[in-house]
Coordinates of C-alpha atoms in Angstrom, one line a residue:
M845 CA -18.7 -73.9 54.6
S846 CA -16.1 -73.9 51.8
A847 CA -15.8 -70.1 52.1
A848 CA -15.2 -70.2 55.8
D849 CA -12.7 -73.0 55.4
G850 CA -10.8 -71.0 52.8
R851 CA -10.7 -68.0 55.1
A852 CA -9.5 -70.0 58.1
G853 CA -6.9 -71.7 55.9
S854 CA -5.5 -68.5 54.5
S855 CA -5.4 -66.8 57.9
G856 CA -3.7 -69.8 59.4
R857 CA -1.1 -69.7 56.6
V858 CA -0.5 -66.0 57.1
A859 CA -0.2 -66.4 60.8
A860 CA 2.3 -69.3 60.4
A861 CA 4.4 -67.2 57.9
A862 CA 4.3 -64.2 60.2
T863 CA 5.4 -66.3 63.2
A864 CA 8.2 -67.9 61.2
G865 CA 9.4 -64.5 59.9
A866 CA 9.4 -63.1 63.4
A867 CA 11.4 -66.1 64.7
R868 CA 14.0 -65.6 62.0
Q869 CA 14.3 -61.9 62.7
R870 CA 14.6 -62.5 66.4
S871 CA 17.2 -65.3 66.1
P872 CA 18.8 -65.4 62.7
W873 CA 21.8 -67.5 64.0
R874 CA 19.4 -70.4 64.5
D875 CA 19.1 -70.8 60.7
L876 CA 22.9 -70.9 60.4

C-alpha cells in the first residue's frame, strides 16, 4: 500500500507541476 501511495503521490505532483508550467507558458501575463 505504501508503495502504491508513493507512486500516486509522485505522479500527482508531476501532473500538477506540468499543468502549472503549461498554464504559465500559455498565459505568462497572468503572473504579472
